[in-house]
C-alpha cells in the first residue's frame, strides 16, 4: 500500500498501461518475486504489481491476471498500445464497482452508481469474480 501518496492512476514505465484500482493486493510481494523479469516499483502501492503482470501476459485480458491476485479489489486497466480495456473485481466483491450502458451503446464503469445515473439507461452491480474487456476472451 502507498498511504502517503495514494496517487492514481498507476502507469507503466513506458506510459502505455494505466491502472485505476480500489483495494489491496495481499500477495504482491510474492508476485513480484515470481516475475520472469525484474520489476522495480515506482510507488509503494501494492496494486502496482498489476502492471508487470499485464506485461507478462502479453497484454491479453484473461482471468489469469486477477486469478493470481489475493485480496480485495476493483480494477480498470487500459493499454494505449492495443486500445484494450480490462475490468475485473475480486471473487467476493468487497470493493464497490458498477457497470452501466448508455443509449448510444457506451459502457460506463464506476465505484459509485451516482456517477452513471444521468448517462446510463441500465446499470448494475459489477458481478464479483468477473472480468470484462473490449478484446480477447472476455470481450463484451
CSV table of N, CA and C in Angstrom, one decimal:
chain,number,residue,atom,x,y,z
A,1,UNK,N,0.8,-1.2,0.0
A,1,UNK,CA,0.0,0.0,0.0
A,1,UNK,C,0.9,1.2,0.0
A,2,UNK,N,0.3,2.3,-0.6
A,2,UNK,CA,1.1,3.6,-0.6
A,2,UNK,C,0.2,4.6,0.0
A,3,UNK,N,0.0,4.6,1.4
A,3,UNK,CA,-0.9,5.5,2.0
A,3,UNK,C,-0.4,7.0,2.0
A,4,UNK,N,0.9,7.1,1.8
A,4,UNK,CA,1.4,8.5,1.8
A,4,UNK,C,1.0,9.3,0.5
A,5,UNK,N,1.2,8.7,-0.7
A,5,UNK,CA,0.9,9.4,-1.9
A,5,UNK,C,-0.5,9.0,-2.4
A,6,UNK,N,-0.8,7.7,-2.4
A,6,UNK,CA,-2.1,7.2,-2.9
A,6,UNK,C,-2.4,7.7,-4.3
A,7,UNK,N,-1.4,8.1,-5.0
A,7,UNK,CA,-1.6,8.6,-6.4
A,7,UNK,C,-2.2,7.6,-7.3
A,8,UNK,N,-3.1,8.0,-8.1
A,8,UNK,CA,-3.7,7.1,-9.1
A,8,UNK,C,-3.9,8.0,-10.3
A,9,UNK,N,-3.9,7.5,-11.5
A,9,UNK,CA,-3.7,6.1,-11.8
A,9,UNK,C,-2.3,5.7,-11.7
A,10,UNK,N,-2.1,4.4,-11.7
A,10,UNK,CA,-0.7,3.8,-11.8
A,10,UNK,C,-0.4,3.7,-13.2
A,11,UNK,N,0.8,4.0,-13.6
A,11,UNK,CA,1.2,4.0,-15.1
A,11,UNK,C,2.5,3.2,-15.2
A,12,UNK,N,2.5,2.3,-16.3
A,12,UNK,CA,3.7,1.5,-16.6
A,12,UNK,C,4.9,2.4,-16.9
A,13,UNK,N,6.1,1.8,-16.8
A,13,UNK,CA,7.3,2.6,-17.1
A,13,UNK,C,7.3,3.3,-18.5
A,14,UNK,N,6.7,2.6,-19.5
A,14,UNK,CA,6.6,3.2,-20.9
A,14,UNK,C,5.4,4.1,-21.1
A,15,UNK,N,4.6,4.2,-20.1
A,15,UNK,CA,3.4,5.1,-20.1
A,15,UNK,C,2.2,4.6,-20.9
A,16,UNK,N,2.3,3.3,-21.3
A,16,UNK,CA,1.2,2.8,-22.2
A,16,UNK,C,0.1,2.1,-21.4
A,17,UNK,N,0.4,1.6,-20.2
A,17,UNK,CA,-0.6,0.8,-19.5
A,17,UNK,C,-1.0,1.6,-18.2
A,18,UNK,N,-2.3,1.8,-18.0
A,18,UNK,CA,-2.8,2.6,-16.9
A,18,UNK,C,-3.7,1.8,-16.1
A,19,UNK,N,-3.6,1.9,-14.8
A,19,UNK,CA,-4.4,1.1,-13.8
A,19,UNK,C,-5.0,2.1,-12.8
A,20,UNK,N,-6.3,1.9,-12.7
A,20,UNK,CA,-7.1,2.6,-11.6
A,20,UNK,C,-7.6,1.5,-10.7
A,21,UNK,N,-7.2,1.4,-9.5
A,21,UNK,CA,-7.6,0.3,-8.6
A,21,UNK,C,-8.1,0.8,-7.3
A,22,UNK,N,-9.1,0.1,-6.8
A,22,UNK,CA,-9.6,0.3,-5.4
A,22,UNK,C,-9.4,-1.0,-4.7
A,23,UNK,N,-8.6,-1.0,-3.7
A,23,UNK,CA,-8.4,-2.2,-2.9
A,23,UNK,C,-7.0,-2.5,-2.4
A,24,UNK,N,-6.8,-3.7,-2.1
A,24,UNK,CA,-5.5,-4.1,-1.6
A,24,UNK,C,-5.1,-5.5,-2.2
A,25,UNK,N,-3.9,-5.7,-2.6
A,25,UNK,CA,-3.4,-6.9,-3.0
A,25,UNK,C,-2.4,-7.5,-2.0
A,26,UNK,N,-2.9,-8.5,-1.3
A,26,UNK,CA,-2.2,-9.1,-0.1
A,26,UNK,C,-0.9,-9.8,-0.5
A,27,UNK,N,-0.9,-10.4,-1.7
A,27,UNK,CA,0.3,-11.3,-2.1
A,27,UNK,C,1.2,-10.6,-3.1
A,28,UNK,N,1.2,-9.2,-3.1
A,28,UNK,CA,2.0,-8.5,-4.1
A,28,UNK,C,3.5,-8.8,-4.0
A,29,UNK,N,4.1,-9.0,-2.8
A,29,UNK,CA,5.5,-9.4,-2.7
A,29,UNK,C,5.8,-10.7,-3.3
A,30,UNK,N,4.9,-11.7,-3.1
A,30,UNK,CA,5.2,-13.0,-3.8
A,30,UNK,C,5.1,-12.9,-5.3
A,31,UNK,N,4.2,-12.1,-5.8
A,31,UNK,CA,4.0,-11.9,-7.2
A,31,UNK,C,5.3,-11.3,-7.8
A,32,UNK,N,5.7,-10.2,-7.2
A,32,UNK,CA,7.0,-9.5,-7.6
A,32,UNK,C,8.1,-10.6,-7.6
A,33,UNK,N,8.2,-11.4,-6.6
A,33,UNK,CA,9.3,-12.4,-6.5
A,33,UNK,C,9.2,-13.4,-7.6
A,34,UNK,N,8.0,-13.7,-8.1
A,34,UNK,CA,7.9,-14.7,-9.1
A,34,UNK,C,7.8,-14.3,-10.5
A,35,UNK,N,8.0,-13.0,-10.8
A,35,UNK,CA,8.0,-12.5,-12.1
A,35,UNK,C,9.2,-13.0,-12.9
A,36,UNK,N,9.0,-13.2,-14.2
A,36,UNK,CA,10.1,-13.7,-15.0
A,36,UNK,C,11.1,-12.6,-15.3
A,37,UNK,N,10.7,-11.4,-15.3
A,37,UNK,CA,11.7,-10.3,-15.5
A,37,UNK,C,11.6,-9.4,-14.3
A,38,UNK,N,12.7,-8.9,-13.8
A,38,UNK,CA,12.7,-8.0,-12.6
A,38,UNK,C,11.9,-6.7,-12.9
A,39,UNK,N,11.2,-6.3,-11.9
A,39,UNK,CA,10.4,-5.0,-11.9
A,39,UNK,C,10.7,-4.2,-10.7
A,40,UNK,N,11.0,-3.0,-10.9
A,40,UNK,CA,11.2,-2.1,-9.7
A,40,UNK,C,10.0,-1.2,-9.6
A,41,UNK,N,9.2,-1.3,-8.6
A,41,UNK,CA,8.0,-0.4,-8.4
A,41,UNK,C,8.4,1.0,-8.3
A,42,UNK,N,7.6,1.9,-8.9
A,42,UNK,CA,7.7,3.3,-8.8
A,42,UNK,C,7.0,3.9,-7.6
A,43,UNK,N,6.1,3.2,-7.1
A,43,UNK,CA,5.3,3.7,-6.0
A,43,UNK,C,5.4,2.6,-4.8
A,44,UNK,N,4.7,2.9,-3.8
A,44,UNK,CA,4.6,2.0,-2.7
A,44,UNK,C,3.3,1.2,-2.7
A,45,UNK,N,2.6,1.4,-3.8
A,45,UNK,CA,1.2,0.8,-3.9
A,45,UNK,C,1.3,-0.7,-4.2
A,46,UNK,N,0.6,-1.5,-3.5
A,46,UNK,CA,0.6,-3.0,-3.7
A,46,UNK,C,-0.1,-3.3,-5.0
A,47,UNK,N,-1.0,-2.4,-5.5
A,47,UNK,CA,-1.7,-2.5,-6.8
A,47,UNK,C,-0.8,-2.4,-8.0
A,48,UNK,N,0.4,-1.8,-7.8
A,48,UNK,CA,1.3,-1.6,-9.0
A,48,UNK,C,1.7,-2.9,-9.6
A,49,UNK,N,1.6,-4.0,-8.8
A,49,UNK,CA,2.0,-5.3,-9.2
A,49,UNK,C,1.2,-5.7,-10.5
A,50,UNK,N,0.1,-5.1,-10.7
A,50,UNK,CA,-0.7,-5.5,-11.9
A,50,UNK,C,0.0,-5.1,-13.2
A,51,UNK,N,0.8,-4.0,-13.2
A,51,UNK,CA,1.5,-3.6,-14.4
A,51,UNK,C,2.5,-4.6,-14.9
A,52,UNK,N,3.4,-5.2,-14.1
A,52,UNK,CA,4.2,-6.2,-14.7
A,52,UNK,C,3.5,-7.5,-15.0
A,53,UNK,N,2.4,-7.8,-14.3
A,53,UNK,CA,1.6,-9.0,-14.6
A,53,UNK,C,1.0,-8.8,-16.0
A,54,UNK,N,0.5,-7.7,-16.3
A,54,UNK,CA,-0.1,-7.4,-17.6
A,54,UNK,C,0.9,-7.6,-18.7
A,55,UNK,N,2.1,-7.1,-18.4
A,55,UNK,CA,3.2,-7.3,-19.4
A,55,UNK,C,3.6,-8.7,-19.6
A,56,UNK,N,3.6,-9.5,-18.5
A,56,UNK,CA,4.0,-10.9,-18.6
A,56,UNK,C,2.9,-11.7,-19.3
A,57,UNK,N,1.7,-11.2,-19.4
A,57,UNK,CA,0.6,-11.9,-20.1
A,57,UNK,C,0.4,-11.3,-21.5
A,58,UNK,N,1.4,-10.6,-21.9
A,58,UNK,CA,1.4,-10.0,-23.3
A,58,UNK,C,0.2,-9.1,-23.5
A,59,UNK,N,-0.3,-8.5,-22.5
A,59,UNK,CA,-1.4,-7.6,-22.7
A,59,UNK,C,-2.7,-8.2,-23.1
A,60,UNK,N,-2.8,-9.5,-22.8
A,60,UNK,CA,-4.1,-10.2,-23.2
A,60,UNK,C,-5.0,-10.3,-22.0
A,61,UNK,N,-6.2,-9.7,-22.1
A,61,UNK,CA,-7.1,-9.7,-21.0
A,61,UNK,C,-7.8,-11.0,-20.7
A,62,UNK,N,-7.3,-11.8,-19.7
A,62,UNK,CA,-7.8,-13.1,-19.4
A,62,UNK,C,-8.0,-13.1,-17.9
A,63,UNK,N,-8.8,-14.0,-17.4
A,63,UNK,CA,-9.0,-14.2,-15.9
A,63,UNK,C,-7.7,-14.6,-15.2
A,64,UNK,N,-6.6,-15.0,-16.0
A,64,UNK,CA,-5.4,-15.4,-15.4
A,64,UNK,C,-4.8,-14.3,-14.5
A,65,UNK,N,-4.9,-13.1,-15.0
A,65,UNK,CA,-4.4,-12.0,-14.2
A,65,UNK,C,-5.1,-11.8,-12.8
A,66,UNK,N,-6.4,-11.6,-12.8
A,66,UNK,CA,-7.0,-11.4,-11.5
A,66,UNK,C,-6.9,-12.7,-10.6
A,67,UNK,N,-6.9,-13.8,-11.3
A,67,UNK,CA,-6.8,-15.1,-10.5
A,67,UNK,C,-5.5,-15.2,-9.7
A,68,UNK,N,-4.5,-14.5,-10.1
A,68,UNK,CA,-3.2,-14.6,-9.4
A,68,UNK,C,-3.2,-13.6,-8.2
A,69,UNK,N,-4.2,-12.7,-8.1
A,69,UNK,CA,-4.2,-11.7,-7.0
A,69,UNK,C,-5.0,-12.3,-5.8
A,70,UNK,N,-4.5,-12.1,-4.6
A,70,UNK,CA,-5.2,-12.4,-3.4
A,70,UNK,C,-5.4,-11.0,-2.7
A,71,UNK,N,-6.7,-10.8,-2.5
A,71,UNK,CA,-7.0,-9.5,-1.8
A,71,UNK,C,-8.5,-9.1,-2.1
A,72,UNK,N,-8.7,-7.8,-2.0
A,72,UNK,CA,-10.0,-7.2,-2.3
A,72,UNK,C,-9.7,-6.1,-3.3
A,73,UNK,N,-10.4,-6.1,-4.4
A,73,UNK,CA,-10.0,-5.1,-5.4
A,73,UNK,C,-11.1,-5.0,-6.5
A,74,UNK,N,-11.2,-3.8,-7.0
A,74,UNK,CA,-11.9,-3.5,-8.3
A,74,UNK,C,-11.0,-2.7,-9.1
A,75,UNK,N,-10.8,-3.2,-10.4
A,75,UNK,CA,-9.7,-2.6,-11.2
A,75,UNK,C,-10.2,-2.3,-12.6
A,76,UNK,N,-9.7,-1.2,-13.1
A,76,UNK,CA,-9.8,-0.9,-14.5
A,76,UNK,C,-8.4,-0.6,-15.1
A,77,UNK,N,-8.1,-1.4,-16.1
A,77,UNK,CA,-6.8,-1.3,-16.8
A,77,UNK,C,-7.1,-0.8,-18.2
A,78,UNK,N,-6.1,0.0,-18.7
A,78,UNK,CA,-6.2,0.4,-20.1
A,78,UNK,C,-4.8,0.3,-20.7
A,79,UNK,N,-4.7,-0.3,-21.9
A,79,UNK,CA,-3.5,-0.4,-22.7
A,79,UNK,C,-3.6,0.5,-23.9
A,80,UNK,N,-2.9,1.6,-23.9
A,80,UNK,CA,-2.9,2.5,-25.1
A,80,UNK,C,-2.5,1.9,-26.4
A,81,UNK,N,-1.5,1.0,-26.2
A,81,UNK,CA,-0.9,0.4,-27.4
A,81,UNK,C,-1.9,-0.4,-28.2
A,82,UNK,N,-2.7,-1.2,-27.6
A,82,UNK,CA,-3.7,-2.0,-28.2
A,82,UNK,C,-5.2,-1.5,-28.1
A,83,UNK,N,-5.3,-0.3,-27.5
A,83,UNK,CA,-6.7,0.2,-27.2
A,83,UNK,C,-7.6,-0.8,-26.5
A,84,UNK,N,-7.0,-1.5,-25.5
A,84,UNK,CA,-7.7,-2.5,-24.8
A,84,UNK,C,-8.0,-2.1,-23.3
A,85,UNK,N,-9.2,-2.2,-22.9
A,85,UNK,CA,-9.5,-2.0,-21.5
A,85,UNK,C,-9.9,-3.3,-20.9
A,86,UNK,N,-9.6,-3.5,-19.6
A,86,UNK,CA,-9.9,-4.7,-18.9
A,86,UNK,C,-10.3,-4.4,-17.5
A,87,UNK,N,-11.5,-4.8,-17.1
A,87,UNK,CA,-12.2,-4.5,-15.9
A,87,UNK,C,-12.4,-5.8,-15.1
A,88,UNK,N,-12.0,-5.8,-13.8
A,88,UNK,CA,-12.2,-7.1,-13.1
A,88,UNK,C,-12.4,-6.7,-11.6
A,89,UNK,N,-13.0,-7.7,-10.9
A,89,UNK,CA,-13.3,-7.5,-9.5
A,89,UNK,C,-13.0,-8.8,-8.7
A,90,UNK,N,-12.6,-8.7,-7.5
A,90,UNK,CA,-12.3,-9.9,-6.7
A,90,UNK,C,-13.5,-10.8,-6.5
A,91,UNK,N,-13.3,-12.0,-6.2
A,91,UNK,CA,-14.3,-13.0,-6.2
A,91,UNK,C,-15.4,-12.8,-5.1
A,92,UNK,N,-15.1,-12.0,-4.1
A,92,UNK,CA,-16.1,-11.7,-3.0
A,92,UNK,C,-16.9,-10.4,-3.3
A,93,UNK,N,-16.2,-9.5,-3.9
A,93,UNK,CA,-16.8,-8.2,-4.2
A,93,UNK,C,-16.8,-7.2,-3.1
A,94,UNK,N,-15.7,-7.2,-2.4
A,94,UNK,CA,-15.5,-6.4,-1.2
A,94,UNK,C,-15.5,-4.9,-1.5
A,95,UNK,N,-15.0,-4.5,-2.6
A,95,UNK,CA,-14.9,-3.1,-3.0
A,95,UNK,C,-16.0,-2.8,-4.1
A,96,UNK,N,-16.6,-1.6,-4.0
A,96,UNK,CA,-17.7,-1.4,-4.9
A,96,UNK,C,-17.3,-1.2,-6.4
A,97,UNK,N,-18.1,-1.7,-7.3
A,97,UNK,CA,-17.9,-1.5,-8.7
A,97,UNK,C,-19.2,-1.7,-9.5
A,98,UNK,N,-19.6,-0.7,-10.3
A,98,UNK,CA,-20.8,-0.8,-11.1
A,98,UNK,C,-20.5,-0.6,-12.6
A,99,UNK,N,-21.4,-1.2,-13.4
A,99,UNK,CA,-21.3,-1.1,-14.8
A,99,UNK,C,-22.6,-0.6,-15.3
A,100,UNK,N,-22.6,0.2,-16.4
A,100,UNK,CA,-23.8,0.7,-17.0
A,100,UNK,C,-23.7,0.9,-18.5
A,101,UNK,N,-24.8,1.0,-19.1
A,101,UNK,CA,-24.8,1.1,-20.6
A,101,UNK,C,-25.7,2.3,-21.0
A,102,UNK,N,-25.1,3.1,-21.8
A,102,UNK,CA,-25.8,4.3,-22.3
A,102,UNK,C,-26.7,4.0,-23.5
A,103,UNK,N,-27.6,4.9,-23.9
A,103,UNK,CA,-28.4,4.7,-25.1
A,103,UNK,C,-27.6,4.5,-26.4
A,104,UNK,N,-26.5,5.1,-26.4
A,104,UNK,CA,-25.6,5.0,-27.6
A,104,UNK,C,-24.7,3.8,-27.7
A,105,UNK,N,-24.9,2.9,-26.7
A,105,UNK,CA,-24.1,1.7,-26.6
A,105,UNK,C,-22.8,1.8,-25.8
A,106,UNK,N,-22.5,3.0,-25.3
A,106,UNK,CA,-21.3,3.3,-24.5
A,106,UNK,C,-21.4,2.4,-23.2
A,107,UNK,N,-20.3,2.0,-22.7
A,107,UNK,CA,-20.2,1.3,-21.4
A,107,UNK,C,-19.5,2.2,-20.4
A,108,UNK,N,-20.1,2.3,-19.2
A,108,UNK,CA,-19.6,3.1,-18.2
A,108,UNK,C,-19.3,2.2,-17.0
A,109,UNK,N,-18.2,2.5,-16.3
A,109,UNK,CA,-17.8,1.8,-15.1
A,109,UNK,C,-17.5,2.8,-14.0
A,110,UNK,N,-17.9,2.5,-12.8
A,110,UNK,CA,-17.5,3.4,-11.7
A,110,UNK,C,-17.7,2.8,-10.3
A,111,UNK,N,-17.0,3.4,-9.3
A,111,UNK,CA,-17.2,2.8,-8.0
A,111,UNK,C,-18.4,3.4,-7.3
A,112,UNK,N,-19.0,4.4,-7.9
A,112,UNK,CA,-20.3,4.9,-7.3
A,112,UNK,C,-21.3,4.9,-8.4
A,113,UNK,N,-22.5,4.4,-8.1
A,113,UNK,CA,-23.6,4.4,-9.0
A,113,UNK,C,-24.0,5.8,-9.4
A,114,UNK,N,-23.9,6.8,-8.5
A,114,UNK,CA,-24.3,8.1,-8.9
A,114,UNK,C,-23.5,8.7,-10.0
A,115,UNK,N,-22.4,8.2,-10.3
A,115,UNK,CA,-21.5,8.7,-11.4
A,115,UNK,C,-22.1,8.3,-12.8
A,116,UNK,N,-23.0,7.4,-12.8
A,116,UNK,CA,-23.6,6.9,-14.1
A,116,UNK,C,-25.1,7.1,-14.2
A,117,UNK,N,-25.7,7.6,-13.2
A,117,UNK,CA,-27.2,7.7,-13.2
A,117,UNK,C,-27.7,8.5,-14.4
A,118,UNK,N,-27.1,9.6,-14.7
A,118,UNK,CA,-27.5,10.5,-15.7
A,118,UNK,C,-27.1,10.1,-17.1
A,119,UNK,N,-26.2,9.1,-17.2
A,119,UNK,CA,-25.7,8.7,-18.5
A,119,UNK,C,-26.2,7.4,-19.0
A,120,UNK,N,-26.6,6.6,-18.1
A,120,UNK,CA,-27.0,5.2,-18.4
A,120,UNK,C,-28.5,4.9,-18.3
A,121,UNK,N,-28.9,4.1,-19.3
A,121,UNK,CA,-30.3,3.7,-19.2
A,121,UNK,C,-30.5,2.4,-18.5
A,122,UNK,N,-29.3,1.7,-18.3
A,122,UNK,CA,-29.3,0.5,-17.5
A,122,UNK,C,-28.0,0.4,-16.7
A,123,UNK,N,-28.0,0.0,-15.5
A,123,UNK,CA,-26.7,-0.1,-14.7
A,123,UNK,C,-27.0,-1.2,-13.7
A,124,UNK,N,-25.9,-1.8,-13.2
A,124,UNK,CA,-26.0,-2.9,-12.2
A,124,UNK,C,-24.6,-3.0,-11.5
A,125,UNK,N,-24.7,-3.8,-10.4
A,125,UNK,CA,-23.5,-4.1,-9.7
A,125,UNK,C,-22.6,-5.0,-10.6
A,126,UNK,N,-21.3,-4.6,-10.7
A,126,UNK,CA,-20.4,-5.5,-11.5
A,126,UNK,C,-20.2,-6.8,-10.7
A,127,UNK,N,-20.5,-7.9,-11.3
A,127,UNK,CA,-20.5,-9.2,-10.5
A,127,UNK,C,-19.1,-9.5,-9.9
A,128,UNK,N,-19.1,-9.9,-8.7
A,128,UNK,CA,-17.8,-10.3,-8.1
A,128,UNK,C,-17.2,-11.5,-8.9
A,129,UNK,N,-15.9,-11.5,-9.0
A,129,UNK,CA,-15.2,-12.5,-9.7
A,129,UNK,C,-15.3,-12.5,-11.2
A,130,UNK,N,-15.8,-11.4,-11.7
A,130,UNK,CA,-16.0,-11.4,-13.2
A,130,UNK,C,-15.0,-10.4,-13.8
A,131,UNK,N,-14.8,-10.6,-15.1
A,131,UNK,CA,-13.9,-9.8,-16.0
A,131,UNK,C,-14.7,-9.3,-17.1
A,132,UNK,N,-14.3,-8.1,-17.6
A,132,UNK,CA,-15.0,-7.5,-18.8
A,132,UNK,C,-13.9,-6.8,-19.6
A,133,UNK,N,-13.9,-7.0,-20.9
A,133,UNK,CA,-13.0,-6.3,-21.8
A,133,UNK,C,-13.6,-6.0,-23.1
A,134,UNK,N,-12.9,-5.2,-23.9
A,134,UNK,CA,-13.4,-4.9,-25.2
A,134,UNK,C,-12.7,-5.8,-26.2
A,135,UNK,N,-11.7,-6.6,-25.8
A,135,UNK,CA,-11.0,-7.5,-26.7
A,135,UNK,C,-10.7,-8.8,-25.9
A,136,UNK,N,-10.3,-9.8,-26.6
A,136,UNK,CA,-9.9,-11.1,-26.0
A,136,UNK,C,-11.1,-11.9,-25.6
A,137,UNK,N,-10.8,-13.0,-24.8
A,137,UNK,CA,-11.8,-14.0,-24.5
A,137,UNK,C,-13.0,-13.4,-23.6
A,138,UNK,N,-12.8,-12.2,-23.0
A,138,UNK,CA,-13.9,-11.7,-22.2
A,138,UNK,C,-14.5,-10.4,-22.8
A,139,UNK,N,-14.4,-10.3,-24.1
A,139,UNK,CA,-14.9,-9.2,-24.8
A,139,UNK,C,-16.5,-9.1,-24.7
A,140,UNK,N,-16.9,-7.8,-24.4
A,140,UNK,CA,-18.3,-7.5,-24.4
A,140,UNK,C,-19.1,-8.2,-23.4
